[in-house]
Amino acid sequence: MKFDRVIMVDWSGGNDRGATPKKDAIWAAIGAGGVSEPPIYFRNRQVAEGWLRDMLTDLRDQGLRVLLAFDLCFAYPTGFATHLIGSEDTLGLWDWFAARVEDSSNANNRFDLAGDINALFPGVGPFWFNGLQRDIQGLPRKGNDRRDHGLPEKRAADLAIKGSFSPWQLAGAGAVGGQVIMGLPTLSRLRHHFGADICVWPFQSPDAQIVMAETYFSQLPDLVTASPEPIKDAAQVALYARAFSALTPDEMDAMIDVAPTPEGWVLGAGSADILRASLAPPALRNDCFAMPQGAYWTPVDTALAHLRDQLGAVTDVAEVPIGQATHRILAEDIYAARSHPPAPNSAVDGYGFAGPIPAGTHDLPLLAGRSAAGQPYTHAVPPGTAIRILTGANLPQGVDTVILQEDVAATETRIAFRGPLKKGSNARDAGEDMRKGDVILSAGHKITSADIGTMAAAGVGHIKVRERLRVGILSTGDELRDPGTPAHEGQIFDANRPMLCAVVADWGYEVIDLGRAPDDRPKLRAILDEASARCDVILSSGGASAGDEDHMSALLADTGSFALWRIAMKPGRPLALGLWKDTPVFGLPGNPVAAMVCTLIFARPALRQLAGGGWADTEGYLLPAAFAKSKKAGRREYLRARVADGRVEVFASEGSGRVSGLSWATGLVELDDPAQKVTPGDLVRFIPFGNFAL
């Protein structure tokens, strides 16, 4: 079965959310062939329903086959419909709700209707969580206040998906019950509006032009978290529009081949691996580097914001043991598999007993035996007695306080010491560091050696990480020669390529040395063709302006994706950006200092985002200047600098060809865009190279 378009909808039971896009609202996205259009925000159900009706009409009239999937329960547990309408006719139940739900943009009757429905059942329930300040007869505020209503808590479809919620919970974190009540009338109206052109899976055979289905948007949580979309709901609809529209007809047939039951089913349940496999990293849009019309000299902050907003992860996901994960980027949140410490234990070598201990001298009998790490004392310690305990050992039953052995006079049978001693002294609570189920590291985090220890302590053995970003490094120009080889007059050694290879390796990415390209357009084209198949991104230096020998810019211009950014900065200025067969290319300046500065300022955060790590701003520090300088308005300047005696001094020359200044420096001074006169002692922003992860 093949669909020409896939529409994914995230519904909401709340009131009008306003004109500005927000979370916990209604979002939709259209996918085709594994690509999603930008997600669409709807401020309320009335606007969303009108858009759905118009969009479906347009797609139907074009003769396109459509899958319309909602993150919304289409049915309730068995027995509910029979009690309300006399049969397990799920689509009839939709009509029953459509006739009784009252809905406007800023008010609805979902809580009152739930109370009325509860009154039709024995006991109390099944609906719960009155989200209003006023009480509603028959609608409890807590789930454990329900009893004897006679219905299951979840459907079989809900039980098949980890983390799903019961449709009876009307409000609260993660609740779906309110949006179900407010969604079924919309489904009913769409069904009647399109008549024979629409069907509802799995209750009806999926052979109409439009197929409505229920899905669940939490089957690929790591990919949602890694999305560049700042609002989770928007990220979800776009991700699932991509995933379902990328399925082959056979894969879609296998998902739809489900026996119909009154409880329905969740499209894609149990098929997370298939959905994940369908999701090749999304291609960047062809216009992702295009600045707004009229932008000529682009401020640094504008250029950075454009990269942040337009770039997304292009790397796949792999599972690795934690020992192989250093410098990799997490693809999903990491949860503690066990609390740390797993049981209350001692922070010191000493003696344990029940506290608190008042002031004065104390003498306690000492039990035979001890509690040691890995060899806990397995008996209870009676009140008024003590037990020998070592650092890291579990506290036996009856022990909550430990005294240092240095503060105790001990014999084989007794200990003596002076109080006072607070209850809990020198003792660690179970889980005081990490509790089982806690998020200990978040998706997008770059793993350090310390993180390996954290995960190991929490019992985590394997994790899902992003594949290493493959970064191609290319130098262009007939004048370049490899270091250590003969160079004639008019030729120079290629400093950029080895320098940038080292920088990219320091950042933990896979370096692909693409060598040197001559000033020959066909040869450069062949190099780019080969590189695009091996690399996720290409950093090229030289040929990035608009001169006769700027072949990189010329070739990128032919792709329709080219953008020549004239950055209002020194050193730097020209950045040539574009896509070569969907592979992003950053054309850096040819001068080594300019190439390095542009790499640190622009390429570092962009590569991190492409690698799946999210955007990374670089922090600096205000320190007094040991130099004087006057700069003009309209551009940002970066000076090679280092700190001596608590003051920042700058390299003697600002020339971007003076590469030795990079070795002399330990960081950069950033002078902002406005005109500025710096005198010794003025505070300036200093960014150490270490803050660029070098």
XYZ file of C-alpha atoms in Angstrom:
694
model
C 0.000 0.000 0.000
C 1.391 3.376 -1.009
C 0.390 6.831 0.153
C 1.242 9.949 -1.834
C 0.983 12.168 1.229
C 1.117 11.558 4.972
C -0.411 14.071 7.394
C 0.543 13.733 11.065
C -1.535 15.592 13.653
C -0.809 16.205 17.340
C -4.130 17.118 19.000
C -4.972 19.110 22.128
C -7.921 19.336 24.498
C -7.126 22.822 25.814
C -8.332 26.314 24.960
C -7.052 28.748 22.316
C -3.266 28.983 22.636
C -2.785 32.352 20.933
C -1.049 33.372 17.739
C 2.513 32.519 18.832
C 3.500 28.852 18.371
C 3.567 26.996 21.695
C 4.030 23.557 23.146
C 1.060 21.397 24.178
C -0.912 22.777 21.249
C -2.169 21.405 17.926
C 0.514 20.809 15.295
C 0.488 19.096 11.911
C 3.034 18.218 9.250
C 2.757 16.848 5.715
C 5.275 14.257 4.515
C 6.030 12.771 1.108
C 8.810 10.425 0.095
C 10.589 10.663 3.438
C 10.638 14.478 3.496
C 8.477 16.644 5.758
C 7.223 20.123 5.072
C 7.719 22.587 7.959
C 5.324 21.825 10.846
C 2.189 23.966 11.104
C 0.842 25.426 14.355
C -2.881 25.809 15.054
C -4.067 28.035 17.859
C -7.291 26.054 18.454
C -9.345 23.071 17.267
C -11.642 25.146 15.074
C -8.730 26.474 12.986
C -7.140 23.022 12.817
C -10.334 21.296 11.694
C -10.890 23.895 8.967
C -7.331 23.437 7.690
C -7.684 19.640 7.679
C -10.935 19.782 5.750
C -9.491 22.180 3.156
C -6.177 20.319 2.809
C -7.836 16.914 2.454
C -10.232 18.330 -0.136
C -7.337 19.725 -2.167
C -5.311 16.495 -1.991
C -8.375 14.396 -2.841
C -9.170 16.585 -5.844
C -5.575 16.125 -7.065
C -6.167 12.371 -7.012
C -3.572 11.803 -4.264
C -3.833 9.019 -1.698
C -3.545 10.294 1.877
C -2.759 8.787 5.270
C -4.150 11.029 8.008
C -2.795 9.927 11.397
C -3.601 11.440 14.795
C -1.730 11.042 18.065
C -5.127 10.426 19.624
C -6.908 7.344 20.977
C -9.610 6.374 18.484
C -11.367 4.043 20.942
C -11.827 3.168 24.609
C -11.312 -0.135 26.443
C -13.836 -2.881 25.700
C -17.219 -2.415 27.348
C -17.326 1.373 27.359
C -19.164 1.820 24.048
C -21.663 -0.929 24.865
C -22.572 0.792 28.116
C -23.152 4.137 26.338
C -24.686 3.218 22.972
C -25.586 -0.455 23.343
C -22.854 -1.952 21.137
C -19.116 -1.922 20.525
C -19.606 0.313 17.477
C -16.575 2.598 17.802
C -17.554 4.886 14.935
C -21.044 5.169 16.404
C -19.399 6.222 19.673
C -17.651 9.039 17.775
C -21.054 10.333 16.692
C -22.341 10.055 20.280
C -19.532 12.357 21.462
C -20.005 14.729 18.515
C -23.624 15.213 19.578
C -22.735 16.041 23.207
C -19.380 17.862 23.223
C -19.705 21.643 23.471
C -16.604 23.372 22.135
C -15.534 26.941 21.462
C -12.072 28.433 21.163
C -11.934 29.323 24.861
C -14.308 26.928 26.614
C -15.536 23.346 26.409
C -17.501 20.890 28.516
C -15.101 17.930 28.613
C -14.899 17.709 32.405
C -18.667 18.065 32.920
C -19.356 15.509 30.186
C -16.936 13.079 31.831
C -18.800 13.509 35.123
C -22.107 12.817 33.357
C -20.651 9.671 31.775
C -19.303 8.462 35.118
C -22.815 8.723 36.546
C -23.924 6.081 34.025
C -21.495 3.504 35.482
C -21.535 1.676 38.786
C -19.074 2.716 41.471
C -16.871 5.742 40.809
C -15.218 6.360 37.438
C -13.863 5.473 34.976
C -12.854 9.093 34.141
C -10.758 11.042 36.622
C -8.726 14.224 37.174
C -11.093 17.147 37.344
C -8.898 19.958 36.026
C -11.264 22.756 37.106
C -11.320 24.628 40.413
C -14.991 23.819 40.997
C -16.041 20.318 41.990
C -17.889 18.160 39.470
C -20.200 15.505 40.827
C -18.991 12.018 39.987
C -15.589 13.128 38.618
C -12.807 12.412 41.150
C -9.625 14.435 41.225
C -7.421 11.413 41.961
C -7.214 8.129 40.115
C -7.128 6.036 43.287
C -10.504 7.479 44.321
C -12.171 5.372 41.614
C -13.683 1.976 42.325
C -16.018 -0.683 40.947
C -16.706 0.955 37.570
C -15.955 -2.366 35.853
C -13.749 -1.246 32.933
C -10.100 -2.029 32.112
C -7.587 0.774 32.638
C -6.045 0.475 29.168
C -6.688 -1.046 25.765
C -4.516 -3.802 24.365
C -3.075 -1.179 21.988
C -2.043 1.003 24.937
C -0.406 -1.930 26.698
C 1.629 -2.666 23.550
C 3.449 0.674 23.723
C 5.785 1.569 26.548
C 4.868 4.768 28.354
C 1.307 5.073 27.028
C -1.354 6.698 29.206
C -4.858 5.567 30.078
C -7.614 7.379 28.147
C -9.487 7.808 31.454
C -7.027 10.443 32.791
C -8.359 13.823 31.667
C -5.538 16.156 32.753
C -2.105 16.258 34.344
C 1.337 15.541 32.933
C 1.139 13.248 29.906
C -2.640 12.802 30.119
C -4.514 12.015 26.903
C -8.125 11.690 28.107
C -9.111 15.330 27.578
C -7.824 15.469 24.020
C -9.633 12.210 23.193
C -13.004 13.633 24.233
C -12.241 16.809 22.276
C -10.844 14.909 19.290
C -13.536 12.314 18.581
C -16.100 14.922 17.426
C -13.588 16.259 14.878
C -12.934 12.728 13.607
C -16.681 12.153 13.334
C -17.243 15.333 11.330
C -14.338 14.633 8.965
C -15.653 11.129 8.394
C -19.141 12.339 7.502
C -17.852 15.250 5.396
C -15.762 13.039 3.090
C -18.145 10.098 3.026
C -16.984 7.258 0.789
C -13.658 9.001 0.127
C -12.474 8.341 3.681
C -12.165 5.250 5.870
C -11.043 4.605 9.421
C -8.361 1.969 10.028
C -8.582 -0.694 11.428
C -12.365 -0.500 11.855
C -12.829 -0.297 8.090
C -10.866 -1.728 5.183
C -8.141 0.805 4.244
C -9.059 1.077 0.586
C -10.508 4.606 0.413
C -8.542 7.548 -0.965
C -8.098 8.981 2.540
C -7.241 6.624 5.416
C -7.571 7.870 8.998
C -5.481 6.070 11.625
C -4.390 6.374 15.215
C -0.664 6.539 15.951
C 1.573 7.345 18.898
C 4.295 10.000 18.839
C 6.598 8.617 21.548
C 7.987 5.585 19.740
C 11.231 7.359 18.694
C 11.979 9.650 21.664
C 15.705 9.989 20.964
C 15.137 11.312 17.445
C 12.523 13.790 18.670
C 14.956 15.072 21.305
C 17.731 15.441 18.754
C 15.540 17.438 16.349
C 16.512 21.088 15.780
C 12.830 22.033 16.228
C 12.692 23.852 19.603
C 9.079 22.767 20.310
C 8.685 19.037 20.930
C 5.200 18.820 19.377
C 6.489 20.397 16.163
C 9.471 18.041 16.119
C 7.185 15.020 16.567
C 4.790 15.703 13.716
C 7.665 16.478 11.335
C 9.616 13.376 12.363
C 6.682 10.986 11.997
C 5.587 12.580 8.723
C 9.058 11.787 7.424
C 9.120 8.282 8.883
C 5.723 7.064 7.677
C 6.036 8.691 4.249
C 9.400 6.922 3.778
C 7.980 3.420 4.336
C 7.929 1.056 1.381
C 4.529 -0.304 0.283
C 5.424 -3.685 1.788
C 6.368 -2.096 5.113
C 3.116 -0.133 5.181
C 1.129 -3.277 4.288
C 2.722 -5.132 7.211
C 1.769 -2.359 9.644
C -1.798 -2.147 8.387
C -2.321 -5.926 8.401
C -4.077 -5.951 11.794
C -7.299 -7.753 12.654
C -9.998 -5.172 13.464
C -11.283 -5.048 17.036
C -13.565 -2.519 18.750
C -10.529 -1.202 20.641
C -8.659 -0.387 17.431
C -4.885 -0.355 17.166
C -1.949 2.047 17.026
C -0.355 2.321 13.587
C 3.324 1.471 13.975
C 3.003 -0.208 17.388
C 5.898 -2.604 17.784
C 7.535 -1.278 14.606
C 9.882 1.344 16.044
C 12.888 -0.325 14.414
C 11.212 -0.206 10.995
C 10.286 3.455 11.448
C 13.814 4.254 12.613
C 15.321 2.472 9.622
C 13.118 4.496 7.275
C 14.597 7.698 8.636
C 17.773 8.474 6.808
C 19.002 11.772 8.257
C 16.970 14.552 6.638
C 18.562 16.354 3.735
C 19.185 20.049 4.256
C 16.897 22.348 2.310
C 18.395 23.720 -0.878
C 17.928 27.276 0.375
C 19.222 26.651 3.890
C 22.120 29.110 3.493
C 20.154 31.843 1.742
C 20.157 35.130 3.636
C 17.162 37.494 3.350
C 17.092 39.712 0.280
C 19.129 42.870 0.738
C 21.538 41.359 3.265
C 24.989 42.407 2.036
C 27.287 42.812 5.014
C 26.016 40.234 7.456
C 26.630 40.731 11.195
C 28.273 37.796 12.966
C 25.286 37.230 15.255
C 22.887 37.168 12.281
C 25.042 34.617 10.475
C 25.278 32.410 13.570
C 21.518 32.574 14.174
C 20.887 31.610 10.542
C 23.098 28.532 10.829
C 21.500 27.575 14.134
C 17.978 27.801 12.730
C 18.633 26.102 9.379
C 20.944 23.190 10.177
C 19.936 19.866 11.709
C 21.516 16.525 12.489
C 22.701 14.559 9.438
C 24.185 11.565 11.273
C 22.678 8.123 11.853
C 22.273 6.384 15.206
C 24.268 3.383 16.464
C 24.344 1.374 19.699
C 27.746 0.971 21.369
C 29.102 -0.225 24.720
C 29.922 2.693 26.996
C 33.633 1.889 26.794
C 33.563 2.882 23.116
C 31.482 6.020 23.589
C 34.027 8.698 24.541
C 33.623 11.871 22.422
C 30.446 10.472 20.839
C 27.178 12.414 20.940
C 24.226 10.881 22.735
C 21.256 10.096 20.501
C 18.810 9.654 23.387
C 18.487 10.452 27.068
C 20.313 8.082 29.411
C 18.369 6.779 32.412
C 19.955 5.316 35.522
C 19.463 1.539 35.430
C 20.015 1.374 39.180
C 20.165 3.878 42.010
C 23.583 5.067 43.101
C 24.364 4.221 45.770
C 21.942 1.286 45.550
C 21.602 1.119 49.355
C 22.428 3.407 52.306
C 26.154 3.140 52.991
C 29.005 4.552 54.997
C 31.106 7.481 53.801
C 33.988 6.660 56.185
C 35.735 3.883 58.075
C 34.232 3.822 61.555
C 31.393 2.463 63.675
C 27.683 2.489 62.941
C 24.669 2.768 65.232
C 21.294 4.506 65.510
C 21.442 8.296 65.919
C 21.209 11.009 66.974
C 23.730 11.021 69.807
C 23.463 13.785 72.423
C 26.388 15.681 73.934
C 28.520 13.948 76.509
C 30.519 10.749 76.826
C 29.065 7.526 75.436
C 29.996 3.873 75.775
C 28.351 1.292 73.503
C 28.747 -2.479 73.235
C 30.377 -3.536 69.944
C 28.815 -6.447 68.058
C 31.028 -9.145 66.627
C 31.530 -8.911 62.862
C 31.585 -5.965 60.497
C 30.015 -4.502 57.365
C 32.405 -4.057 54.432
C 31.950 -3.054 50.807
C 30.666 -6.114 48.979
C 30.325 -8.022 52.287
C 27.390 -6.435 54.140
C 26.462 -7.302 57.708
C 23.204 -9.208 57.254
C 21.716 -8.967 60.768
C 19.915 -6.109 62.472
C 21.865 -3.926 64.896
C 19.857 -3.507 68.142
C 19.380 0.002 69.572
C 22.204 1.057 71.851
C 24.827 -1.146 70.151
C 27.415 -0.503 67.443
C 28.948 -2.395 64.538
C 32.283 -1.957 62.787
C 31.704 -0.510 59.287
C 34.045 0.382 56.429
C 33.835 2.998 53.686
C 31.247 2.108 51.038
C 29.680 -0.686 53.099
C 25.898 -0.987 53.291
C 24.373 0.262 56.512
C 22.860 -2.727 58.336
C 19.265 -2.567 59.541
C 19.194 -0.407 62.673
C 22.135 1.786 61.586
C 21.694 5.307 60.253
C 24.736 7.117 61.682
C 28.486 6.504 61.479
C 31.304 7.948 63.599
C 34.877 8.212 62.310
C 37.200 5.579 63.717
C 39.662 8.380 64.629
C 37.065 9.772 67.052
C 36.559 6.477 68.890
C 38.408 4.561 71.597
C 37.682 0.894 70.860
C 38.245 -2.538 72.342
C 37.110 -5.842 70.900
C 33.767 -5.533 72.685
C 33.062 -1.812 73.282
C 33.554 1.686 71.851
C 33.703 5.015 73.652
C 33.342 8.507 72.150
C 32.014 11.989 72.817
C 28.824 13.458 71.360
C 26.951 15.228 69.998
C 26.491 13.467 66.637
C 23.625 14.225 64.255
C 21.487 11.442 62.875
C 22.766 10.537 59.403
C 26.320 11.730 60.035
C 28.878 10.163 57.672
C 26.140 8.114 55.995
C 24.960 8.242 52.389
C 21.309 7.749 51.477
C 20.339 5.249 48.798
C 20.066 7.067 45.486
C 21.378 10.357 46.846
C 23.618 10.616 43.776
C 21.298 9.079 41.161
C 17.968 7.320 41.452
C 16.821 4.513 39.195
C 14.949 5.997 36.260
C 16.518 9.467 36.580
C 17.804 11.108 33.401
C 21.543 11.268 34.061
C 22.688 12.510 30.638
C 20.601 14.178 27.934
C 20.455 13.572 24.195
C 22.864 15.824 22.333
C 25.484 15.671 25.091
C 29.051 14.939 24.015
C 30.346 12.109 26.187
C 33.434 12.665 28.316
C 35.534 10.202 30.269
C 33.752 11.400 33.421
C 30.417 10.533 31.811
C 31.651 6.966 31.289
C 32.098 6.687 35.048
C 28.660 8.169 35.713
C 26.938 5.724 33.367
C 28.893 2.758 34.705
C 27.968 3.660 38.303
C 24.306 3.788 37.266
C 24.457 0.318 35.679
C 24.282 1.498 32.054
C 26.177 -0.816 29.699
C 25.133 0.108 26.148
C 23.879 3.407 24.776
C 22.668 4.889 21.506
C 24.960 7.499 20.034
C 25.281 9.447 16.838
C 27.659 8.115 14.239
C 30.774 10.257 14.072
C 30.378 13.235 11.770
C 32.570 12.713 8.706
C 34.260 16.011 7.912
C 36.140 16.392 4.637
C 39.013 18.914 4.609
C 39.989 20.354 1.235
C 42.460 23.055 0.177
C 42.221 24.738 -3.217
C 44.776 26.624 -5.312
C 47.606 25.981 -7.761
C 50.007 27.886 -5.520
C 49.831 25.353 -2.668
C 52.403 22.669 -1.899
C 52.463 20.059 0.839
C 54.723 20.929 3.783
C 58.143 19.257 3.482
C 58.105 19.185 -0.322
C 59.985 21.594 -2.658
C 58.277 24.944 -3.206
C 59.310 27.346 -5.951
C 58.924 31.106 -6.123
C 55.245 31.996 -6.142
C 54.291 28.837 -4.293
C 53.402 28.489 -0.607
C 53.005 25.609 1.794
C 49.452 24.509 2.564
C 48.963 25.476 6.208
C 45.169 25.319 6.243
C 44.570 21.657 5.520
C 46.809 20.147 8.235
C 45.649 22.824 10.679
C 41.953 22.202 10.048
C 42.418 18.420 10.081
C 43.927 18.761 13.566
C 41.108 21.046 14.750
C 38.379 18.696 13.517
C 40.132 15.702 15.091
C 40.296 17.583 18.414
C 36.525 17.982 18.210
C 36.096 14.213 17.984
C 34.864 13.986 14.395
C 36.140 11.653 11.693
C 38.621 13.521 9.513
C 38.662 12.789 5.783
C 41.657 14.470 4.164
C 40.543 15.405 0.648
C 43.933 16.747 -0.341
C 44.545 19.758 -2.599
C 42.414 20.773 -5.552
C 44.027 22.685 -8.432
C 42.518 25.766 -10.019
C 40.749 23.532 -12.506
C 36.968 23.510 -12.404
C 36.380 20.016 -13.868
C 38.929 18.482 -11.489
C 37.394 20.281 -8.505
C 33.960 19.043 -9.592
C 35.240 15.454 -9.647
C 36.769 15.871 -6.175
C 33.467 17.198 -4.802
C 31.523 14.364 -6.430
C 33.743 11.787 -4.752
C 33.797 13.659 -1.421
C 30.017 13.991 -1.219
C 29.724 10.189 -1.123
C 32.250 9.907 1.740
C 31.590 13.000 3.840
C 28.728 14.454 5.870
C 30.148 17.978 5.493
C 33.078 19.548 3.631
C 35.344 22.348 4.876
C 37.196 23.945 1.981
C 39.664 26.825 2.168
C 40.443 29.183 -0.684
C 38.355 30.016 -3.727
C 35.544 31.282 -1.524
C 35.060 34.749 -3.000
C 33.976 35.915 -6.449
C 37.250 36.219 -8.398
C 38.346 34.547 -11.612
C 40.001 31.660 -9.777
C 37.311 31.234 -7.115
C 36.157 27.957 -8.595
C 34.495 26.662 -5.420
C 32.077 29.590 -5.415
C 31.426 29.160 -9.121
C 30.635 25.464 -8.812
C 28.377 25.946 -5.799
C 26.550 28.697 -7.676
C 25.579 26.139 -10.336
C 23.792 23.994 -7.707
C 21.180 26.622 -6.904
C 22.094 26.367 -3.216
C 25.009 28.827 -3.232
C 25.232 31.721 -0.805
C 28.218 34.055 -0.581
C 28.140 35.585 2.870
C 30.086 38.800 3.307
C 30.515 38.690 7.056
C 31.034 41.984 8.837
C 34.127 40.755 10.656
C 37.910 40.861 10.649
C 39.622 38.578 9.814
C 37.271 36.633 7.554
C 34.638 38.357 5.457
C 33.836 35.903 2.617
C 32.147 32.599 3.436
C 30.930 30.534 0.487
C 28.224 28.070 1.495
C 26.154 25.610 -0.448
C 25.149 21.993 -0.964
C 26.954 19.590 -3.235
C 24.655 16.597 -3.771
C 22.998 17.317 -0.393
C 26.374 17.578 1.384
C 26.930 20.996 3.003
C 30.093 22.793 1.935
C 31.705 25.588 3.945
C 34.055 27.593 1.751
C 36.493 29.276 4.141
C 38.904 32.125 3.356
C 42.350 31.149 2.128
C 44.458 33.111 4.615
C 45.320 30.770 7.521
C 44.340 33.110 10.337
C 41.030 33.965 8.684
C 40.402 30.281 7.971
C 41.056 29.387 11.621
C 38.922 32.201 13.052
C 35.989 31.418 10.727
C 36.284 27.743 11.641
C 36.130 28.510 15.365
C 33.338 31.073 15.138
C 31.120 29.486 12.463
C 32.142 25.928 11.672
C 32.434 24.723 15.289
C 28.770 25.306 16.300
C 27.539 24.321 12.825
C 29.427 21.001 12.877
C 28.137 20.232 16.348
C 24.566 20.791 15.168
C 25.117 18.642 12.073
C 26.604 15.935 14.316
C 23.436 15.835 16.456
C 24.828 17.698 19.442
C 22.760 20.851 19.191
C 23.997 24.403 19.016
C 26.934 25.447 21.213
C 27.577 29.099 22.015
C 31.131 29.896 23.068
C 31.688 31.630 26.394
C 34.263 34.341 27.008
C 35.506 36.286 30.021
C 35.963 39.981 30.729
C 39.578 40.778 31.534
C 41.537 44.074 31.608
C 43.360 44.968 28.394
C 47.095 45.418 28.208
C 46.807 47.140 24.807
C 45.290 50.164 23.112
C 43.191 50.039 19.938
C 40.634 52.076 18.051
C 38.143 50.248 15.776
C 35.490 51.491 13.397
C 31.797 50.701 13.625
C 30.104 48.059 11.505
C 32.215 44.973 11.932
C 33.336 42.578 14.655
C 37.037 42.015 15.150
C 38.912 39.021 16.534
C 42.464 39.617 17.756
C 44.950 36.884 18.590
C 45.620 37.314 22.295
C 46.996 35.782 25.451
C 46.837 36.539 29.169
C 49.902 37.707 31.091
C 49.779 38.845 34.733
C 45.979 38.918 34.623
C 45.818 41.280 31.614
C 45.154 40.531 27.938
C 47.813 41.376 25.400
C 47.397 41.042 21.640
C 49.686 39.893 18.838
C 51.839 42.612 17.300
C 50.230 42.299 13.846
C 46.598 41.934 12.812
C 47.512 40.597 9.361
C 45.597 37.421 8.563
C 48.630 35.916 6.839
C 50.704 35.981 10.042
C 49.953 32.389 11.054
C 52.636 32.389 13.783
C 50.300 34.566 15.829
C 48.048 31.556 16.327
C 50.852 29.696 18.103
C 51.728 32.785 20.134
C 48.111 33.250 21.238
C 46.089 31.282 23.786
C 42.750 32.695 22.647
C 40.937 35.521 20.899
C 39.828 38.977 21.975
C 36.387 39.738 20.549
C 35.607 43.402 19.902
C 31.908 43.901 19.225
C 30.283 45.571 16.194
C 29.994 49.218 17.380
C 32.885 51.666 17.219
C 35.189 51.165 20.142
C 38.322 52.692 21.650
C 40.228 50.386 23.966
C 42.753 51.774 26.418
C 44.919 49.763 28.815
C 42.859 48.613 31.779
C 39.525 48.550 29.896
C 37.620 45.284 30.150
C 37.600 43.241 26.928
C 36.057 39.858 26.104
C 38.699 37.135 25.954
C 37.798 33.672 24.594
C 40.429 31.037 25.441
C 41.077 28.452 22.737
C 40.033 25.869 25.346
C 36.501 27.263 25.191
C 36.482 26.315 21.510
C 37.228 22.734 22.684
C 40.851 22.937 21.496
